[in-house]
Short mmCIF file of C-alpha atoms and ligand atoms in Angstrom, two decimals:
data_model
loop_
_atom_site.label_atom_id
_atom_site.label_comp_id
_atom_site.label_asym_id
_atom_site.label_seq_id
_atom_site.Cartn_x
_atom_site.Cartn_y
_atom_site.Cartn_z
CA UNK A 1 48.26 -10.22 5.07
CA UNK A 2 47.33 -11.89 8.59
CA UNK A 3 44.21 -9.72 8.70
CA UNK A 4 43.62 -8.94 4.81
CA UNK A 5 39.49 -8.21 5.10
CA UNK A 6 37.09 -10.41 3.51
CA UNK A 7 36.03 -9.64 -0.13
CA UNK A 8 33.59 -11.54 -2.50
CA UNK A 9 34.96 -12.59 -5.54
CA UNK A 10 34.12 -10.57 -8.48
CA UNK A 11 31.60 -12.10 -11.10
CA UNK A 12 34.99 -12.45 -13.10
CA UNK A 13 37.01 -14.52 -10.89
CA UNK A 14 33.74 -16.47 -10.04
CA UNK A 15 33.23 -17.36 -13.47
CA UNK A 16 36.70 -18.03 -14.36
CA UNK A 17 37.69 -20.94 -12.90
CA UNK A 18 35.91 -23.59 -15.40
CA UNK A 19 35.95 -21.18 -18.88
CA UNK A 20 38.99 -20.62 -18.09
CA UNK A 21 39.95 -24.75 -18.38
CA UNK A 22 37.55 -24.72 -21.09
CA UNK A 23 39.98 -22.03 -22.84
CA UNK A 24 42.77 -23.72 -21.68
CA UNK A 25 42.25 -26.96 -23.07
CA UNK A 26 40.26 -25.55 -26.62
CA UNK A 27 43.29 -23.47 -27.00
CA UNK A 28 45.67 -25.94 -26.96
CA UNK A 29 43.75 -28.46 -29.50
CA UNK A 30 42.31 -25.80 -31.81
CA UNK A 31 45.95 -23.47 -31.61
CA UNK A 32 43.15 -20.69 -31.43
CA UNK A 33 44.47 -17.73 -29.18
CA UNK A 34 42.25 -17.87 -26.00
CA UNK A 35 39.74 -15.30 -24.98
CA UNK A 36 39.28 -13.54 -21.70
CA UNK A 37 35.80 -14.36 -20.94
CA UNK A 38 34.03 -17.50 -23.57
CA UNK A 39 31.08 -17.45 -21.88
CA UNK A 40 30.50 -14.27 -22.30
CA UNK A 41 31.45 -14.19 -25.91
CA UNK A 42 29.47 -15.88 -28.09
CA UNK A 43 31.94 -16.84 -31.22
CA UNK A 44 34.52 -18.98 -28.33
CA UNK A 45 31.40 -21.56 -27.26
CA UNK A 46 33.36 -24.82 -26.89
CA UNK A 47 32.80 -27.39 -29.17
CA UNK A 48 31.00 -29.75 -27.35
CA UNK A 49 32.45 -32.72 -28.48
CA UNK A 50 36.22 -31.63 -28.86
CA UNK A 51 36.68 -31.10 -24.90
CA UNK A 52 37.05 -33.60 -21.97
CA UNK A 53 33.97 -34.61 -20.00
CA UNK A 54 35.17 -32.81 -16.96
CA UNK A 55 34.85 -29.22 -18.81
CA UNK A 56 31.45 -29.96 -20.83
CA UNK A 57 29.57 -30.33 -18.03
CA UNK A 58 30.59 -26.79 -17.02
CA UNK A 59 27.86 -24.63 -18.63
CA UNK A 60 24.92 -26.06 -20.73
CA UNK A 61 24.25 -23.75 -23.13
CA UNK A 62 20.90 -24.51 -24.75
CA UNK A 63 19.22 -23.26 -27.88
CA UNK A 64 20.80 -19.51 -28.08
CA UNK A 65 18.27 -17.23 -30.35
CA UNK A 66 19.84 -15.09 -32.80
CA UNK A 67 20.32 -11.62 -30.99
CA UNK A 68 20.15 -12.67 -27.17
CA UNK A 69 21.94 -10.57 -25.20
CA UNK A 70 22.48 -11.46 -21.13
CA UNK A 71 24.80 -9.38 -18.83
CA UNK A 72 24.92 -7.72 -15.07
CA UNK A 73 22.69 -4.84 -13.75
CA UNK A 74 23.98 -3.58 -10.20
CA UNK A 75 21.05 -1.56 -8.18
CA UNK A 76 22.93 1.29 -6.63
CA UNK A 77 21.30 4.50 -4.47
CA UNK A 78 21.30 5.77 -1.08
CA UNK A 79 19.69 3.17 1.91
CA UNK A 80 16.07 3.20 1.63
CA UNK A 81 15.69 4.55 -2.27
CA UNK A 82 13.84 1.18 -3.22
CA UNK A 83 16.35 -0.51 -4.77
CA UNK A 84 15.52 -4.23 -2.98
CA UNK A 85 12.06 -3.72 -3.88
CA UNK A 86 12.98 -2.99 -7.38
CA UNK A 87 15.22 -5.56 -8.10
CA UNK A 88 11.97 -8.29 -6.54
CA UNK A 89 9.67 -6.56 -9.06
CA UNK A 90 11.94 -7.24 -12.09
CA UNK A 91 13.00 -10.65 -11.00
CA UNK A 92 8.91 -11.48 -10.44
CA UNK A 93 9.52 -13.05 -6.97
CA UNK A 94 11.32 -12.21 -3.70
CA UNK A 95 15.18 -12.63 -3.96
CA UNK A 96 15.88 -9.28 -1.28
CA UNK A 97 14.47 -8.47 1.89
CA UNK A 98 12.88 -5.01 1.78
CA UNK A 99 12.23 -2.69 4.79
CA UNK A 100 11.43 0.93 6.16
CA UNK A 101 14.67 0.92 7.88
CA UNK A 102 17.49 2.03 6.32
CA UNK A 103 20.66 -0.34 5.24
CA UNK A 104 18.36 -3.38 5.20
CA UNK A 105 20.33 -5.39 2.68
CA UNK A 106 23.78 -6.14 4.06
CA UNK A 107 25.46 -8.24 1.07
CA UNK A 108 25.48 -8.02 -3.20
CA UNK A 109 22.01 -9.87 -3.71
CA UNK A 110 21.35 -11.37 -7.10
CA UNK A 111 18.44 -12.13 -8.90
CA UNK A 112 17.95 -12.90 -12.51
CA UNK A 113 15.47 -11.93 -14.63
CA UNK A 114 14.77 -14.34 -17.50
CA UNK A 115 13.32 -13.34 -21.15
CA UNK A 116 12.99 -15.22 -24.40
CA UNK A 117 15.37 -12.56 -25.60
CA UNK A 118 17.63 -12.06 -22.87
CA UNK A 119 18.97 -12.56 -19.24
CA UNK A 120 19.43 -9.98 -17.12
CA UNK A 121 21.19 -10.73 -13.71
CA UNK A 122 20.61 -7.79 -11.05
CA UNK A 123 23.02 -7.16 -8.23
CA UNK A 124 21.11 -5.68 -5.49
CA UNK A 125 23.54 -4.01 -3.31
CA UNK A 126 23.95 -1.85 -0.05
CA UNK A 127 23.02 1.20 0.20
CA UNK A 128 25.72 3.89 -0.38
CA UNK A 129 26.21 5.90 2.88
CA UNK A 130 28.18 8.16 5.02
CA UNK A 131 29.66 5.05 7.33
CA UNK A 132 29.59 5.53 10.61
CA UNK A 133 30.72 2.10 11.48
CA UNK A 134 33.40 -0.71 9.94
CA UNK A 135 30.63 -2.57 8.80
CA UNK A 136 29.02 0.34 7.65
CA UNK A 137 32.77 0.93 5.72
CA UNK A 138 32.86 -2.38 4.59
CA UNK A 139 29.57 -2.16 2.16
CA UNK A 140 30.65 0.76 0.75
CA UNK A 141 33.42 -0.72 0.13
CA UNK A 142 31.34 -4.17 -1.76
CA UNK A 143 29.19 -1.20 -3.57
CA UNK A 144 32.17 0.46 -4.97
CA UNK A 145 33.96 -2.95 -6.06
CA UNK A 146 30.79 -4.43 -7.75
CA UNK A 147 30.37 -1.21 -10.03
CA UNK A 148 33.55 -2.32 -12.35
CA UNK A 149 32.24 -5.50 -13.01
CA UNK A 150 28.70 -5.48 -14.21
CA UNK A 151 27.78 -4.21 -17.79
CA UNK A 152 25.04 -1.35 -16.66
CA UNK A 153 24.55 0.48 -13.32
CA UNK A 154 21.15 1.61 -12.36
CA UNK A 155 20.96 4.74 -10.13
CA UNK A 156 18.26 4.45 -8.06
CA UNK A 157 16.96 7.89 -6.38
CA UNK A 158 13.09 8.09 -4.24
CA UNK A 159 10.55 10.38 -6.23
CA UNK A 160 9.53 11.41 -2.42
CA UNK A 161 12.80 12.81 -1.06
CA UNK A 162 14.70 16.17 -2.48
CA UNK A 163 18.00 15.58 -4.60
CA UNK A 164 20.32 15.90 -1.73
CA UNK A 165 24.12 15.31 -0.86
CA UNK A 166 23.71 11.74 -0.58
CA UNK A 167 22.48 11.57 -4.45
CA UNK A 168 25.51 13.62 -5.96
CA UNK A 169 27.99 11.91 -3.56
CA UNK A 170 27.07 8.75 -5.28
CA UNK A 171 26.67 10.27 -8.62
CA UNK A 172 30.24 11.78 -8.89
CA UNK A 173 31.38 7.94 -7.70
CA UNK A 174 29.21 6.50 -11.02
CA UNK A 175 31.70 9.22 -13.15
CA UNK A 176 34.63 7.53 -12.34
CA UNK A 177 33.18 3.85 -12.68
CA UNK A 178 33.00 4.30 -16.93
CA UNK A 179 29.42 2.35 -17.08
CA UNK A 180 26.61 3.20 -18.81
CA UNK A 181 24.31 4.31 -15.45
CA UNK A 182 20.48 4.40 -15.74
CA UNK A 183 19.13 7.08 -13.52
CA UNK A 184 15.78 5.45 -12.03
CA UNK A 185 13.65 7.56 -9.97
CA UNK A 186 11.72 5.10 -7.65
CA UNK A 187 8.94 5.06 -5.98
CA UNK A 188 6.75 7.12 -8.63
CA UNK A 189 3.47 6.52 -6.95
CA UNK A 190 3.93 8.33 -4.36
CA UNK A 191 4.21 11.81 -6.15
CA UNK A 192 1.77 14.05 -8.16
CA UNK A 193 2.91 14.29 -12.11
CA UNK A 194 4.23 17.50 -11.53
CA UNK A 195 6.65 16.62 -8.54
CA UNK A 196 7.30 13.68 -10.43
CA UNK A 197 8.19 15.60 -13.50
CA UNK A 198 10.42 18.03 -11.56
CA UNK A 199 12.25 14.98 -9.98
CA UNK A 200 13.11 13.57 -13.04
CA UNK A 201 14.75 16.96 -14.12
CA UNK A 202 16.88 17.32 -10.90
CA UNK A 203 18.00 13.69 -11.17
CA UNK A 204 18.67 14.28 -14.94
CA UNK A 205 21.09 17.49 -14.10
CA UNK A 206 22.50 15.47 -11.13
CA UNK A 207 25.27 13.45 -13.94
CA UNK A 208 25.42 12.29 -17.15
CA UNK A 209 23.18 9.77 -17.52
CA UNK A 210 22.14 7.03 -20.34
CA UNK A 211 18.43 7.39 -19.53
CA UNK A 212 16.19 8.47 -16.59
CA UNK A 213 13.29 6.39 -15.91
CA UNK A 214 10.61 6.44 -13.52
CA UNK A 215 9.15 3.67 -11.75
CA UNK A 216 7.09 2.48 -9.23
CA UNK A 217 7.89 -1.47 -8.07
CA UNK A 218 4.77 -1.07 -5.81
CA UNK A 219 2.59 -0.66 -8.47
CA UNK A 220 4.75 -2.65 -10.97
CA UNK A 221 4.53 0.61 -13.55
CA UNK A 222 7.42 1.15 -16.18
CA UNK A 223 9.56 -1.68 -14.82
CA UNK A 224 9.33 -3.65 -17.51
CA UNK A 225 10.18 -0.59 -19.32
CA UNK A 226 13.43 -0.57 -17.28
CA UNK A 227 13.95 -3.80 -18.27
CA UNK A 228 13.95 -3.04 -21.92
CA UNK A 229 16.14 -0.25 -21.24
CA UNK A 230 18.78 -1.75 -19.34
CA UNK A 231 18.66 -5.06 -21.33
CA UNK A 232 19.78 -2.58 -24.18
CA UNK A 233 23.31 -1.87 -22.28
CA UNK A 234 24.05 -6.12 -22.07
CA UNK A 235 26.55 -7.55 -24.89
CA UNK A 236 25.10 -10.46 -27.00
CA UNK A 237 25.78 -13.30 -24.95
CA UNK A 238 24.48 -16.92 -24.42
CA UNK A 239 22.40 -17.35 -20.18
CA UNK A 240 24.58 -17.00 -17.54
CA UNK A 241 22.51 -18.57 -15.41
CA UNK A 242 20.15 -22.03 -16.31
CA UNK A 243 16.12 -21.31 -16.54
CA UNK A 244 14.33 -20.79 -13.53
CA UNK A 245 17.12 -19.76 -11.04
CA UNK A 246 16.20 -16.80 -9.88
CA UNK A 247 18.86 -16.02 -7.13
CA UNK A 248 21.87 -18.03 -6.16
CA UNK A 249 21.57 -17.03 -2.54
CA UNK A 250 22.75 -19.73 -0.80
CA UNK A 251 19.29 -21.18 1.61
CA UNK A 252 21.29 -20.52 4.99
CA UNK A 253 21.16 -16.61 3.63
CA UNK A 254 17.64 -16.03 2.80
CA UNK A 255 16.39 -17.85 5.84
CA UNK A 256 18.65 -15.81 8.22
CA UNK A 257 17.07 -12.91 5.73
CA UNK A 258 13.85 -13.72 6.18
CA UNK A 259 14.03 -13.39 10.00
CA UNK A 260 15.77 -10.17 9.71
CA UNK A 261 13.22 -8.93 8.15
CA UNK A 262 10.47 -9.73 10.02
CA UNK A 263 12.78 -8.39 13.23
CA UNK A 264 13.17 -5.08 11.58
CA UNK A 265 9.47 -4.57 11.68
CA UNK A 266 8.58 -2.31 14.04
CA UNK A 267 11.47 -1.25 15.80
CA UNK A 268 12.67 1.97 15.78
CA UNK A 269 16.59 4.06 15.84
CA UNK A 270 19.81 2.10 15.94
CA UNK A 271 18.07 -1.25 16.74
CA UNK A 272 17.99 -2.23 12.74
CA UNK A 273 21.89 -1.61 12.59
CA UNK A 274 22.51 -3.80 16.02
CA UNK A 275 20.65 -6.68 14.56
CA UNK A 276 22.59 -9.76 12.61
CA UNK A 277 20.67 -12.79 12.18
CA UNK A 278 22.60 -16.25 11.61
CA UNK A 279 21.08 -19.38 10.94
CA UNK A 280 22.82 -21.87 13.63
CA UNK A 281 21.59 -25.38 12.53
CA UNK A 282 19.44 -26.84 10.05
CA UNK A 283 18.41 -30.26 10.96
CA UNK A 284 16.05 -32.63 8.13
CA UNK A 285 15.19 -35.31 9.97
CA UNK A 286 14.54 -37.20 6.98
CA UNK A 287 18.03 -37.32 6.64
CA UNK A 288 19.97 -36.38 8.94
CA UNK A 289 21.36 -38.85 11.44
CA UNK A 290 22.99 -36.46 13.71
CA UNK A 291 22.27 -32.82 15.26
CA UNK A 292 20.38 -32.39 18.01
CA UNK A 293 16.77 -33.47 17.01
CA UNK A 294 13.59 -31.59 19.07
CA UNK A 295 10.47 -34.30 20.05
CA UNK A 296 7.23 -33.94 18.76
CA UNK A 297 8.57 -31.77 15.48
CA UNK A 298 7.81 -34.76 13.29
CA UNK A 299 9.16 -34.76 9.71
CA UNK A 300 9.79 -31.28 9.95
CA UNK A 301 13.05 -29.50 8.77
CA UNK A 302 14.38 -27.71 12.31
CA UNK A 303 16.04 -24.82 11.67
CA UNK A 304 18.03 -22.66 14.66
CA UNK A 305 18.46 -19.07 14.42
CA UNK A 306 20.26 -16.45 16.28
CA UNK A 307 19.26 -12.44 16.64
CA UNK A 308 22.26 -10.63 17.10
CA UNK A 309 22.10 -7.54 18.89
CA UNK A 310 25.10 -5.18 20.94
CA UNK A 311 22.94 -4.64 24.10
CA UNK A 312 21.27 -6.20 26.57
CA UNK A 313 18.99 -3.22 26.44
CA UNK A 314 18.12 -4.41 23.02
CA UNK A 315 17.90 -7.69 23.40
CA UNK A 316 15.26 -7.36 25.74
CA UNK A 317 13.27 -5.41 23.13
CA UNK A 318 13.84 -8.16 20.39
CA UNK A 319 12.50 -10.57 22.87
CA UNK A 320 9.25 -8.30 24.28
CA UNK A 321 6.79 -8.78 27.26
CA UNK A 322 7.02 -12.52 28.41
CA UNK A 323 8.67 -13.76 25.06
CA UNK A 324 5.61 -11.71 22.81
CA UNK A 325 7.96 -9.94 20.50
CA UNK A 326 10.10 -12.99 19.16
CA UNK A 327 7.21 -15.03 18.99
CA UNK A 328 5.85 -12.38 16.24
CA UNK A 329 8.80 -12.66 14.51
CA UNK A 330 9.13 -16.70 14.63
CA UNK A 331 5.05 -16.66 13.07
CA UNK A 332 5.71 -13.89 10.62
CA UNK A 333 9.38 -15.47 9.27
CA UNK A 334 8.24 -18.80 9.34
CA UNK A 335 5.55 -18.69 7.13
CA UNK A 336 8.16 -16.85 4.53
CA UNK A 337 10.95 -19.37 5.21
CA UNK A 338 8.03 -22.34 4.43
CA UNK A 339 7.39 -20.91 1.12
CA UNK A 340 10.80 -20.65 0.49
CA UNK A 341 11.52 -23.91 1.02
CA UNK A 342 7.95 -25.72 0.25
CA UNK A 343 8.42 -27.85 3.15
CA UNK A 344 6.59 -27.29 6.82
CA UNK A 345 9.50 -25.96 9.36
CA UNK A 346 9.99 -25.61 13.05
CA UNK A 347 11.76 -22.59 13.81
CA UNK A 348 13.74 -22.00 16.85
CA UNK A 349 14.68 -18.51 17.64
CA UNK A 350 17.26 -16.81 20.30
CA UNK A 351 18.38 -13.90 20.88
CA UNK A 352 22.59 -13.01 22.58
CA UNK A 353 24.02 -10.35 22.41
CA UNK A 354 27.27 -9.58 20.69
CA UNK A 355 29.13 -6.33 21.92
CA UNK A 356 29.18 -3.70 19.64
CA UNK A 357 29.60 -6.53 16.89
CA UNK A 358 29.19 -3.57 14.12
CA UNK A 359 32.57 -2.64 14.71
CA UNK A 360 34.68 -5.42 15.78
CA UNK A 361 36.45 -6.60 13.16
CA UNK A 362 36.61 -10.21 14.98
CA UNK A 363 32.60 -9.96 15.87
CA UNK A 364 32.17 -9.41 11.71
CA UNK A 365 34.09 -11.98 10.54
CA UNK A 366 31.59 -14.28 12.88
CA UNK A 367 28.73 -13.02 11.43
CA UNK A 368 30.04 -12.92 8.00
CA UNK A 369 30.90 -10.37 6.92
N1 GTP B 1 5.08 3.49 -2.29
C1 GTP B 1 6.17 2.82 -2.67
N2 GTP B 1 7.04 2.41 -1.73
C2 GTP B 1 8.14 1.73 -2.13
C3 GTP B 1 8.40 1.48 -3.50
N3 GTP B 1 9.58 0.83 -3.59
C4 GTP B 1 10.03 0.69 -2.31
N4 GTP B 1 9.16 1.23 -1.43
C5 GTP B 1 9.30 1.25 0.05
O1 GTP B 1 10.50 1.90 0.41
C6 GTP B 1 11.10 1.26 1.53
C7 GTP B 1 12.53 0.89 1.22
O2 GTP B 1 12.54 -0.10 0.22
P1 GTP B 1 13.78 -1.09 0.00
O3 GTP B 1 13.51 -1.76 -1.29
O4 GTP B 1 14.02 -1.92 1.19
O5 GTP B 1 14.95 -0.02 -0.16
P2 GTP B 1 16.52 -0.30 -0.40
O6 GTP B 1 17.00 0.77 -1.31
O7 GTP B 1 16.73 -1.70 -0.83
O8 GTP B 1 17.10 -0.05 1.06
P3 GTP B 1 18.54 -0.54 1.67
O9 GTP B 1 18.67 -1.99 1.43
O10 GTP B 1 18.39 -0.20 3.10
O11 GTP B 1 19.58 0.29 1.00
C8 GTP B 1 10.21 0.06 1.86
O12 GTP B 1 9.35 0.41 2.92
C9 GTP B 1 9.46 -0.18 0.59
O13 GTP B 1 8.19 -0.75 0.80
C10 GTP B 1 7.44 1.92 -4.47
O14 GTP B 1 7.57 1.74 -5.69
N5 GTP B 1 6.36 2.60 -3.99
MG1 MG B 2 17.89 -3.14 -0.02
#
């Protein structure tokens, strides 16, 4: 157990801790046999008045219309099928970073999707490959662990690549994980009708599915219909999450994100898997006495990043002719990290190199994962 390898905690164990006090301490007054999972059940809502302050503040449940149904939706599909760009179009804002390079999200994303009738929280996840890597092993690994604990899986496969080994690798994984999937086949604007049309068939005689929809985020076309469909598959169940929070991505995440993303633009083979971006320090000088404060910044929140990368070959790319490169990325990721945050930010950038930090399991626990 010296080594045992990080795992996140399931949406379960997450959301046990205070329903299950609430349980605890209902069950004892009300001699009612406890439930698994109030929150998610409807008839075991605590009774407001009959529990201790410390477990009513838990989860405010407001005004629950008759028939509301709110649950998990976990984006699955090979690297690169759209799923990140997806999940932003339902959600109505950016809660993944998207890319042209393959295995561009790194970690379960959420994002929630709110409806007068329903919530639906989407876990955005990995792509599901052929690992070449431990880290590579290690979202697999997250992929295959989220699919037992979310209420509908969506299988997403690209209307612009054939049905290949990839797809029915990860289909005969879905047949073992007793969900309801949703085939989706992304990326529908990039096809005629009639390749579209034959794309839907192979997907639909790649498994069993509940429905196959097509899509395309770009355009935003049929993803509300998804939304409808998957929002179908959720039990009736009071918000999980309160109105307006769309992600609970911790700031840190998305900022180191948001660099990432703007670093993966334009460079080209294994340079996307090298990279790990890590936010360092964030310094508000409005309030923070200590940390290491940089002249002339002003009121400005300072925020100190680190690229990643296993080479000094490609750290020297990262960082271009006379600095060009990282300068890019600092204009392009600050601008994103300033929406973000509604606040103007100085960004400081740097590049080190980690050796091959993709498969040291010391190098990953660094860089958290
Ligand atoms: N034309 C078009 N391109 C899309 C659409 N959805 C995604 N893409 C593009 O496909 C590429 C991959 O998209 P992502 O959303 O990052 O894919 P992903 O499945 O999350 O990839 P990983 O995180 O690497 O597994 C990006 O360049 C997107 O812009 C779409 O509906 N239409
Ligand atoms: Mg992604």
């Amino acid at each position: 157990m010296t080594d045992a390898p990080f795992r996140f905690p399931s949406d379960d164990e997450l959301m046990a801790g205070p329903n299950a006090f609430d349980e605890a301490e209902q069950a004892g007054e009300s001699e009612e046999p406890g439930q698994a999972e109030p929150v998610r059940d409807g008839q075991a809502e605590p009774d407001d008045d009959a529990l201790p302050a410390s477990a009513r503040v838990a989860v405010t449940v407001p005004e629950v219309p008759e028939g509301y149904r709110a649950g998990f939706a976990c984006l699955v599909g090979r690297p690169n099928a759209g799923k990140s760009t997806l999940t932003n179009a339902m959600v109505g804002q950016k809660v993944a970073i998207t890319s042209g390079r393959p295995q561009t999200t790194r970690h379960n994303v959420r994002g929630v999707v709110h409806r007068d009738d329903a919530q639906l929280v989407l876990v955005d996840t990995p792509g599901l490959h052929r690992p070449r890597t431990l880290l590579g092993k290690r979202l697999n690994d997250l992929v295959r662990e989220t699919l037992s604990d979310v209420d509908v899986i969506v299988f997403c496969v690209p209307a612009d690549e054939k049905v290949g080994p990839g797809d029915r690798f990860i289909a005969r994984d879905l047949a073992d994980a007793r969900r309801p999937v949703v085939a989706v086949v992304t990326k529908a604007d990039t096809v005629s009708r009639e390749a579209l049309a034959a794309q839907l068939l192979a997907v639909n005689d790649l498994g069993d599915w509940a429905d196959v929809v097509p899509v395309s985020a770009r355009r935003g076309e049929q993803v509300d219909v998804l939304e409808d469909v998957l929002i179908g598959h959720l039990p009736p169940s009071p918000p999980l999450y309160p109105t307006g929070e769309v992600t609970d991505e911790p700031q840190a995440v998305m900022i180191a994100e948001l660099v990432r993303e703007a670093a993966l633009e334009g460079v080209r083979d294994e340079l996307p898997h090298s990279l790990a971006v890590v936010v360092d320090e964030i310094v508000d000088p409005r309030t923070d006495r200590t940390g290491s404060r940089v002249k002339g910044t002003g009121g400005r929140l300072q925020v100190r990043v680190s690229l990643v990368v296993e080479r000094d070959s490609q750290k020297a790319i990262m960082i271009g002719k006379g600095g060009s490169r990282l300068k890019e990325i600092g204009v392009v990721s600050r601008k994103g990290i300033q929406k973000l945050l509604g606040r103007p930010v100085y960004l400081d950038l740097h590049v080190r190199t980690s050796k091959d930090w993709q498969s040291d399991p010391k190098a990953l626990a660094r860089l958290g994962f």
